[in-house]
Coordinates of N, CA, C and O in Angstrom, one line a residue:
M26 N 7.9 1.5 -4.2 CA 7.4 2.3 -2.7 C 7.4 1.2 -2.4 O 6.7 -0.2 -2.5
A27 N 7.8 1.0 -0.8 CA 8.0 -0.4 0.1 C 6.5 -0.5 1.0 O 6.5 0.4 1.6
H28 N 5.8 -1.7 0.9 CA 4.6 -1.5 1.6 C 4.8 -2.3 2.8 O 4.0 -1.4 4.0
H29 N 5.6 -2.7 3.3 CA 6.5 -3.4 4.7 C 4.7 -3.8 5.2 O 5.0 -4.0 6.2
G30 N 4.2 -4.9 4.1 CA 3.2 -5.6 5.2 C 1.8 -4.5 5.5 O 1.0 -5.2 6.2
N31 N 1.9 -3.5 5.0 CA 0.9 -2.6 5.3 C -0.4 -2.4 4.5 O -0.8 -1.5 3.8
T32 N -0.9 -3.6 4.6 CA -1.9 -3.8 3.6 C -3.5 -4.4 4.2 O -3.1 -5.2 4.9
P33 N -4.3 -4.4 3.7 CA -5.5 -5.2 4.3 C -5.5 -6.6 4.4 O -6.0 -6.8 5.3
A34 N -4.8 -7.1 3.2 CA -4.5 -8.8 3.3 C -3.7 -8.9 4.6 O -3.7 -9.9 5.0
A35 N -2.5 -8.2 4.6 CA -1.8 -8.7 5.8 C -2.5 -8.4 7.1 O -2.2 -9.2 8.1
W36 N -2.7 -7.2 7.5 CA -3.6 -6.8 8.7 C -4.4 -7.9 8.9 O -4.4 -8.4 10.3
T37 N -5.3 -8.3 8.1 CA -6.3 -9.3 8.4 C -6.0 -10.5 8.7 O -6.3 -11.4 9.8
G38 N -4.5 -11.1 7.8 CA -4.2 -12.3 8.5 C -3.5 -12.0 9.6 O -3.6 -13.4 10.6
V39 N -2.8 -10.9 9.9 CA -2.1 -11.2 11.5 C -2.9 -11.0 12.7 O -3.1 -11.5 13.8
V40 N -4.1 -10.4 12.3 CA -5.2 -10.3 13.6 C -5.8 -11.6 13.6 O -5.7 -11.8 14.6
I41 N -5.7 -12.5 12.5 CA -6.7 -13.3 12.8 C -5.6 -14.9 13.5 O -6.4 -14.9 14.6
I42 N -4.3 -14.4 13.0 CA -3.5 -15.7 14.0 C -3.3 -15.0 15.2 O -3.1 -15.9 16.3
L43 N -3.1 -14.0 15.4 CA -2.9 -13.4 16.9 C -4.3 -13.6 17.9 O -4.1 -14.2 18.4
V44 N -5.4 -13.2 17.0 CA -6.4 -13.8 18.0 C -6.6 -15.4 18.0 O -6.6 -15.8 19.5
G45 N -6.2 -16.0 17.0 CA -5.8 -17.5 17.4 C -4.8 -17.9 18.7 O -4.9 -18.8 19.3
F46 N -3.6 -17.1 18.6 CA -2.3 -17.2 19.5 C -2.9 -16.9 20.9 O -2.9 -17.7 22.0
V47 N -4.0 -15.8 21.1 CA -4.1 -15.4 22.4 C -5.2 -16.3 22.8 O -5.4 -16.8 24.3
L48 N -6.3 -16.8 21.5 CA -7.3 -17.8 22.2 C -6.5 -19.0 22.7 O -6.9 -20.0 23.8
G49 N -5.6 -19.5 22.0 CA -4.7 -20.9 22.4 C -4.4 -21.0 23.5 O -4.3 -21.8 24.5
G50 N -3.9 -19.8 24.1 CA -2.8 -19.2 25.3 C -4.0 -19.6 26.5 O -3.7 -19.9 27.5
L51 N -4.9 -18.6 26.4 CA -6.0 -18.6 27.2 C -7.0 -20.0 27.6 O -6.7 -20.3 28.3
G52 N -6.8 -20.6 26.2 CA -7.2 -22.3 26.8 C -6.6 -22.9 27.4 O -6.9 -23.7 28.1
L53 N -5.0 -22.8 27.1 CA -3.7 -23.6 28.3 C -4.5 -23.0 29.5 O -4.3 -24.1 30.4
I54 N -4.0 -21.8 29.8 CA -4.1 -21.2 31.4 C -5.7 -21.9 32.0 O -5.4 -21.8 33.3
V55 N -7.1 -21.5 31.2 CA -8.0 -21.9 31.8 C -8.1 -23.8 31.6 O -9.7 -24.1 32.1
D56 N -7.2 -24.4 30.7 CA -7.7 -25.7 30.9 C -8.7 -26.4 30.4 O -9.6 -27.1 30.3
S57 N -8.9 -25.4 28.5 CA -10.0 -25.9 28.0 C -9.2 -26.3 27.0 O -9.0 -25.5 25.9
W58 N -9.4 -27.5 26.5 CA -8.9 -28.2 25.2 C -9.3 -27.8 24.0 O -8.8 -27.4 23.0
L59 N -10.8 -27.5 24.1 CA -11.4 -27.2 23.1 C -11.4 -25.7 22.6 O -10.8 -25.3 21.7
M60 N -11.1 -24.6 23.5 CA -10.9 -23.7 23.4 C -9.2 -23.4 22.7 O -8.8 -22.7 21.6
F61 N -7.9 -24.5 23.1 CA -6.9 -24.4 22.8 C -6.9 -24.6 21.3 O -6.2 -24.3 20.6
W62 N -7.6 -25.7 20.8 CA -7.5 -26.4 19.5 C -8.6 -25.2 18.5 O -7.7 -25.0 17.3
I63 N -9.5 -24.8 19.1 CA -9.9 -23.7 18.2 C -8.5 -22.2 17.8 O -8.6 -21.8 16.3
G64 N -8.2 -22.0 18.7 CA -6.8 -21.3 18.6 C -5.9 -21.7 17.6 O -5.6 -20.8 17.0
V65 N -5.9 -22.8 17.7 CA -4.2 -23.3 16.6 C -5.2 -23.5 15.3 O -4.6 -23.3 14.7
A66 N -6.6 -23.7 15.3 CA -7.1 -24.0 14.1 C -6.9 -22.8 13.3 O -7.0 -22.6 12.1
L67 N -7.1 -21.7 13.7 CA -7.4 -20.2 13.7 C -5.9 -19.8 12.7 O -6.2 -18.6 12.0
W68 N -4.6 -20.1 12.9 CA -3.8 -19.6 12.7 C -3.7 -20.2 11.2 O -3.2 -19.1 10.0
P69 N -3.6 -21.4 10.7 CA -3.6 -21.7 9.0 C -4.9 -21.1 8.5 O -4.6 -20.6 7.4
I70 N -6.1 -20.7 9.1 CA -7.1 -20.1 8.8 C -6.6 -18.5 8.4 O -6.8 -18.1 7.5
G71 N -5.7 -17.8 9.3 CA -5.6 -16.4 8.8 C -4.4 -16.5 8.0 O -4.6 -15.5 7.0
A72 N -3.8 -17.2 7.3 CA -2.7 -17.4 6.7 C -3.6 -17.7 5.2 O -3.2 -17.2 4.0
V73 N -4.7 -18.7 5.4 CA -5.2 -18.9 3.9 C -5.8 -17.3 3.4 O -6.1 -17.0 2.5
V74 N -6.9 -16.7 5.0 CA -7.5 -15.7 4.6 C -6.7 -14.3 3.7 O -6.7 -14.1 2.7
G75 N -5.3 -14.2 4.5 CA -4.4 -13.6 3.8 C -4.3 -13.2 2.5 O -4.2 -12.5 1.7
M76 N -3.9 -15.3 2.2 CA -3.2 -14.9 0.6 C -4.9 -14.9 -0.5 O -4.1 -14.6 -1.5
I77 N -5.3 -15.4 0.3 CA -6.8 -15.2 -0.6 C -7.4 -13.8 -0.9 O -7.6 -13.3 -2.0
M78 N -6.9 -12.9 0.1 CA -7.1 -11.1 0.2 C -6.3 -10.9 -0.8 O -6.4 -9.9 -1.5
Q79 N -5.2 -11.2 -0.6 CA -3.8 -10.8 -1.6 C -4.2 -11.3 -3.3 O -3.7 -10.5 -3.8
K80 N -5.1 -12.3 -3.6 CA -4.8 -12.8 -4.9 C -6.0 -11.9 -5.0 O -6.5 -11.7 -6.3
L81 N -7.2 -11.4 -4.2 CA -8.5 -10.2 -4.9 C -7.8 -9.0 -4.9 O -8.9 -8.4 -5.4
G82 N -6.7 -8.6 -4.6 CA -6.2 -7.4 -5.2 C -5.7 -6.4 -4.1 O -5.9 -5.5 -4.0
M83 N -6.1 -7.3 -2.6 CA -6.0 -6.3 -1.8 C -4.4 -6.4 -0.6 O -4.8 -6.2 0.5
G84 N -4.1 -6.9 -1.5 CA -2.4 -7.1 -1.2 C -1.2 -6.0 -2.0 O -1.9 -5.4 -2.8
A85 N -0.1 -6.6 -1.7 CA 0.8 -5.4 -2.3 C 0.8 -5.7 -3.5 O 0.8 -7.1 -4.3
Q86 N 1.1 -4.8 -4.6 CA 1.4 -5.4 -6.0 C 2.6 -5.7 -6.2 O 3.6 -5.2 -5.7
R87 N 2.8 -6.7 -6.9 CA 4.1 -7.0 -7.0 C 5.0 -6.1 -8.5 O 4.4 -6.1 -9.2
H88 N 6.4 -6.0 -8.4 CA 7.1 -5.1 -9.3 C 7.0 -6.3 -10.4 O 7.0 -7.6 -10.1
E89 N 7.3 -5.7 -11.6 CA 7.5 -6.6 -12.8 C 8.9 -7.5 -12.9 O 8.5 -8.7 -13.4
A90 N 9.6 -6.6 -12.3 CA 10.8 -7.6 -12.4 C 10.6 -9.0 -11.5 O 11.1 -9.8 -12.0
A91 N 9.7 -8.7 -10.5 CA 9.6 -10.3 -9.5 C 8.8 -10.8 -10.5 O 8.5 -12.0 -9.9
Q92 N 8.0 -10.1 -10.9 CA 7.2 -11.3 -11.9 C 7.4 -12.2 -12.8 O 7.1 -13.2 -13.2
N93 N 8.5 -11.7 -13.5 CA 9.1 -12.2 -14.2 C 10.3 -13.6 -14.1 O 10.5 -14.0 -15.3
R94 N 10.0 -13.4 -12.8 CA 11.0 -14.5 -12.4 C 10.6 -16.0 -12.7 O 9.6 -16.6 -12.8

């Protein structure tokens, strides 16, 4: 069954990255470098949180054929 990224880990990672992107963009618009860099810092944090959640079992399960590679 295809999951197409519809897992709690994927959604959480994407939402954190999206918030970072919006915050960084707003920081540029209002000329706030602190807000911009906080937004930039959220991008890798979102990716790491998504990977951690996947390893905790909240992501898609890998098929046996993919695990044996």
